[in-house]
PDB file of C-alpha atoms in Angstrom:
ATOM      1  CA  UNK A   8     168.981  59.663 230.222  1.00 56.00           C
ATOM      2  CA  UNK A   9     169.850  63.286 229.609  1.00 58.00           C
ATOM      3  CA  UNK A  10     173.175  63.527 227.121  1.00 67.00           C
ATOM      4  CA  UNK A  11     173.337  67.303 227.902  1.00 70.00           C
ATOM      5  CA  UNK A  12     174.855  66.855 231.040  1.00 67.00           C
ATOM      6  CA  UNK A  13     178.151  68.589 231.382  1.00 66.00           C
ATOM      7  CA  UNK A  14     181.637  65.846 231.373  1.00 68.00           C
ATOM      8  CA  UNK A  15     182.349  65.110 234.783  1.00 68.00           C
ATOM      9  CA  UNK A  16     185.420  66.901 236.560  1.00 71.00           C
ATOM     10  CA  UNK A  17     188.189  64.520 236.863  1.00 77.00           C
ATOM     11  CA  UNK A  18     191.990  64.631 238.061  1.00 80.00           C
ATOM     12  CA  UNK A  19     194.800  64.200 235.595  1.00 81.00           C
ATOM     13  CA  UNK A  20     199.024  64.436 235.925  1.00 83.00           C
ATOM     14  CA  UNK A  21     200.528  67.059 234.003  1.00 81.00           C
ATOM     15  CA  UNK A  22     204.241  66.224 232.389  1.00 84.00           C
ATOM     16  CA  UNK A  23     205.837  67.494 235.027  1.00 89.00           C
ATOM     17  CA  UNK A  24     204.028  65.782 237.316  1.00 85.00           C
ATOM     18  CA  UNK A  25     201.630  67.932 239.353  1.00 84.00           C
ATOM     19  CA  UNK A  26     198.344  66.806 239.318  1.00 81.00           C
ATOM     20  CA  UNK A  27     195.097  69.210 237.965  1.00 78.00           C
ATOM     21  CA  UNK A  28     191.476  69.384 237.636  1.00 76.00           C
ATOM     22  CA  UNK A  29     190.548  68.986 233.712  1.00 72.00           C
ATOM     23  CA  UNK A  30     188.155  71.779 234.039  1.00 72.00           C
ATOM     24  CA  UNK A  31     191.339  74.256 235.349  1.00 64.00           C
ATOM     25  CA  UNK A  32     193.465  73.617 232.448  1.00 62.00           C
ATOM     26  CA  UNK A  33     194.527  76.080 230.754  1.00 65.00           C
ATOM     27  CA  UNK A  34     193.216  76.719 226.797  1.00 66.00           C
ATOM     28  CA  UNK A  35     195.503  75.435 223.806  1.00 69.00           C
ATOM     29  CA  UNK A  36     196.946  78.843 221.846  1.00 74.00           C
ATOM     30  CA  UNK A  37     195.345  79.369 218.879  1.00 77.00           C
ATOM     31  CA  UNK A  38     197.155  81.956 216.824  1.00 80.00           C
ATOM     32  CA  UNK A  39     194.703  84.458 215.595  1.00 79.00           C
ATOM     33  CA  UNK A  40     193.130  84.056 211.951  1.00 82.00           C
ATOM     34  CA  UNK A  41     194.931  86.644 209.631  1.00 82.00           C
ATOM     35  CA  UNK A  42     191.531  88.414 207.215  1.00 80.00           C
ATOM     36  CA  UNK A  43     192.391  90.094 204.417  1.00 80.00           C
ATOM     37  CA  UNK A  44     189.739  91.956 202.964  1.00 75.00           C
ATOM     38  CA  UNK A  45     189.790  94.155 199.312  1.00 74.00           C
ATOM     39  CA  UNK A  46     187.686  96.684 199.030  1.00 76.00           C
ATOM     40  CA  UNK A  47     187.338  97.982 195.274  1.00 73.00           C
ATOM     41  CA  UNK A  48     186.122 101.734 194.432  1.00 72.00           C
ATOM     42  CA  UNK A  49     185.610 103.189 191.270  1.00 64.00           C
ATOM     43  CA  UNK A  50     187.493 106.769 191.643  1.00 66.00           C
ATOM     44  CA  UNK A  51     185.132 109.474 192.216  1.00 65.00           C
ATOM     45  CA  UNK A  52     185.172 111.662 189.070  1.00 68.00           C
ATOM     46  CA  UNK A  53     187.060 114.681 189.700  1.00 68.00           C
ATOM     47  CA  UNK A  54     186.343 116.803 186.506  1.00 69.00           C
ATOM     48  CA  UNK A  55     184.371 119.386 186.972  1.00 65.00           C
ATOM     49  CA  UNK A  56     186.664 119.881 190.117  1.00 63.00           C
ATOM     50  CA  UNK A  57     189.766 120.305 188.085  1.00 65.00           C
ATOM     51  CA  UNK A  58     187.980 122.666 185.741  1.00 66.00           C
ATOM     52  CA  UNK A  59     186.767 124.903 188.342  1.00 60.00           C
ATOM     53  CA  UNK A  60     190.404 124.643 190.551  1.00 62.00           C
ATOM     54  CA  UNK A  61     192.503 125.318 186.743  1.00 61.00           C
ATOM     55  CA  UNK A  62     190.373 128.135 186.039  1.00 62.00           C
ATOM     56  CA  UNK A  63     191.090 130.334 189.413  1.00 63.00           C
ATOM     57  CA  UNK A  64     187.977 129.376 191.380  1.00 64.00           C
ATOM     58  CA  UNK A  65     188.394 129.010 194.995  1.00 69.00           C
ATOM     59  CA  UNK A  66     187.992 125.488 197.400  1.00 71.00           C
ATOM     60  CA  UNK A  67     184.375 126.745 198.214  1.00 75.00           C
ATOM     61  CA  UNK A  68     182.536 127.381 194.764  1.00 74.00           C
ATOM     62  CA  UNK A  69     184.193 123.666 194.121  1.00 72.00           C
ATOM     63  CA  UNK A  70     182.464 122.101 197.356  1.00 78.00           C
ATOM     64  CA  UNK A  71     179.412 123.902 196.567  1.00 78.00           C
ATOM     65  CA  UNK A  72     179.743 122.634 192.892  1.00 77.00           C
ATOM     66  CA  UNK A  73     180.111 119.074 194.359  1.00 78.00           C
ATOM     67  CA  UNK A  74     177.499 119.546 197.265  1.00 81.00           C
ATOM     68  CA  UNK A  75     174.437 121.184 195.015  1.00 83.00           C
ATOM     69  CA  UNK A  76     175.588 119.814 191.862  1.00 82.00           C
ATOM     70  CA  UNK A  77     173.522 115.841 192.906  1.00 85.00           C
ATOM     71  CA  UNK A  78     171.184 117.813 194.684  1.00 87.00           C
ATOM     72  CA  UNK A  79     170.203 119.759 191.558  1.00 87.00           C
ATOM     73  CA  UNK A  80     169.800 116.724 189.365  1.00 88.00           C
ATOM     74  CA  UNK A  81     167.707 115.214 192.232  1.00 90.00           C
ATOM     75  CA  UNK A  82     165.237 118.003 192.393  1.00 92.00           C
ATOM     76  CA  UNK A  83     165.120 118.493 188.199  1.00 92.00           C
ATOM     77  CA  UNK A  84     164.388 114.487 188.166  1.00 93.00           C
ATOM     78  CA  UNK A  85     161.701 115.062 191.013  1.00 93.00           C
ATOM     79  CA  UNK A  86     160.133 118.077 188.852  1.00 94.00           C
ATOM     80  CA  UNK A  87     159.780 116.134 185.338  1.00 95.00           C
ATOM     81  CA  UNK A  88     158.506 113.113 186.905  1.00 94.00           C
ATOM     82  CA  UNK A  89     156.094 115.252 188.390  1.00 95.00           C
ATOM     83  CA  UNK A  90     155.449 117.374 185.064  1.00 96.00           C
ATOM     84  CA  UNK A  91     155.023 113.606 183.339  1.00 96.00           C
ATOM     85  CA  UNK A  92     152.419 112.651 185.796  1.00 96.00           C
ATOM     86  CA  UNK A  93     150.176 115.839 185.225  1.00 96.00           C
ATOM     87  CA  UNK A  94     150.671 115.383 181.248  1.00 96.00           C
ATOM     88  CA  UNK A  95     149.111 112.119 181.738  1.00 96.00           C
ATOM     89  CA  UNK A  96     146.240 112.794 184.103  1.00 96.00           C
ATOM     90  CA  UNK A  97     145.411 116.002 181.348  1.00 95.00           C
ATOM     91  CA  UNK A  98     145.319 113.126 178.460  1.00 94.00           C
ATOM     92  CA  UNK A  99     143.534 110.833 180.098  1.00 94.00           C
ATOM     93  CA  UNK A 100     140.875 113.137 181.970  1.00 94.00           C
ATOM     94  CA  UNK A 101     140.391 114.701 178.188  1.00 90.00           C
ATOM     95  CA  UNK A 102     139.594 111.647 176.848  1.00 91.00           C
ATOM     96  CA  UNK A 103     137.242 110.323 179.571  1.00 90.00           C
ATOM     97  CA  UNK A 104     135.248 114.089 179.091  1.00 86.00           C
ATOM     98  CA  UNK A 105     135.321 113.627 175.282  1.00 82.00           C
ATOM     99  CA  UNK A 106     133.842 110.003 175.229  1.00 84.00           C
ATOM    100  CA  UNK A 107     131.355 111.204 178.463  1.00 83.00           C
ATOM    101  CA  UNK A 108     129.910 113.955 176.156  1.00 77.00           C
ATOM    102  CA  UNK A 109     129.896 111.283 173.376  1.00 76.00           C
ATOM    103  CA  UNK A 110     127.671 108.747 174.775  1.00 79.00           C
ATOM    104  CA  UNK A 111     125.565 111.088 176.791  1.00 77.00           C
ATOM    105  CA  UNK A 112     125.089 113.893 174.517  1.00 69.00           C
ATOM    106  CA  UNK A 113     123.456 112.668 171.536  1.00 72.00           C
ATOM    107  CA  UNK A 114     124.010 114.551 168.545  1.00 75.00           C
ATOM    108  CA  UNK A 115     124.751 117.079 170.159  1.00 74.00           C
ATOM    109  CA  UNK A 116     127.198 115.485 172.264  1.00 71.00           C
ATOM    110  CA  UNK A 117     128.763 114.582 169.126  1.00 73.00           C
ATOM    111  CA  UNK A 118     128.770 117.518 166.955  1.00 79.00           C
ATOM    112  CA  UNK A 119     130.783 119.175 170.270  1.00 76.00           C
ATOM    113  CA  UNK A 120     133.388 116.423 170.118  1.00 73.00           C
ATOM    114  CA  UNK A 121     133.602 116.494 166.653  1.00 79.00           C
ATOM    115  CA  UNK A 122     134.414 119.997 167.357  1.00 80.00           C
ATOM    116  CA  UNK A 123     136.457 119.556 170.274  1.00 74.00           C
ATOM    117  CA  UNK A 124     138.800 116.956 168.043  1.00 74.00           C
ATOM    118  CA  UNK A 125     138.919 119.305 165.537  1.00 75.00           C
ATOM    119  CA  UNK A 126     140.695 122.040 167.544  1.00 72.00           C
ATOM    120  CA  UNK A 127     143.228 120.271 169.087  1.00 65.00           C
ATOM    121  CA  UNK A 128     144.520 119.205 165.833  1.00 61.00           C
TER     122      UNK A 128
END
């Protein structure tokens, strides 16, 4: 037996005395749900904005100031990251040619690291 069926249509008498089909009666009124939602924001920092508006600049140098200023940061972070990364791979590829000439070299491999070391200190 299949309990997803849908209920059957059946006849009922209204209160004032007509008679309807249950599926043609019309939907209880359900007052809408009232949301209230807070949305909290730290204030955007207006400094440098009221620095550059006090001191005579005009509404553009202050949207550049605001537009570039992020973007400057961005690009300075992107450049010593970058910088970082080389400074490492120069450490590490020294190393790896000073221990190479090392093992390989014999003594004189050795005397030229001893040399090498020497030099960079």
């Amino acid at each position: 037996m299949n309990t997803n069926l849908p209920e059957p249509v059946r006849v009922v008498q209204l209160p004032d005395g007509t008679y309807a089909y249950t599926d043609h009666l019309p939907a209880p009124q359900v007052p809408p749900q009232q949301i209230v939602q807070h949305i909290h924001h730290a204030p955007p920092d207006r400094t440098v904005q009221r620095v550059a508006l006090g001191s005579g600049v005009g509404a553009g140098a202050v949207a550049a100031g605001v537009y570039f200023g992020p973007l400057l940061v961005g690009a300075l972070t992107a450049i010593a990251a970058n910088l970082a990364l080389l400074a490492f791979l120069a450490v590490a590829l020294a190393w790896g040619v000073v221990t190479v000439v090392k093992s390989v070299g014999g003594t004189d491999g050795q005397a030229a690291a001893k040399s090498l070391t020497k030099t960079r200190r």
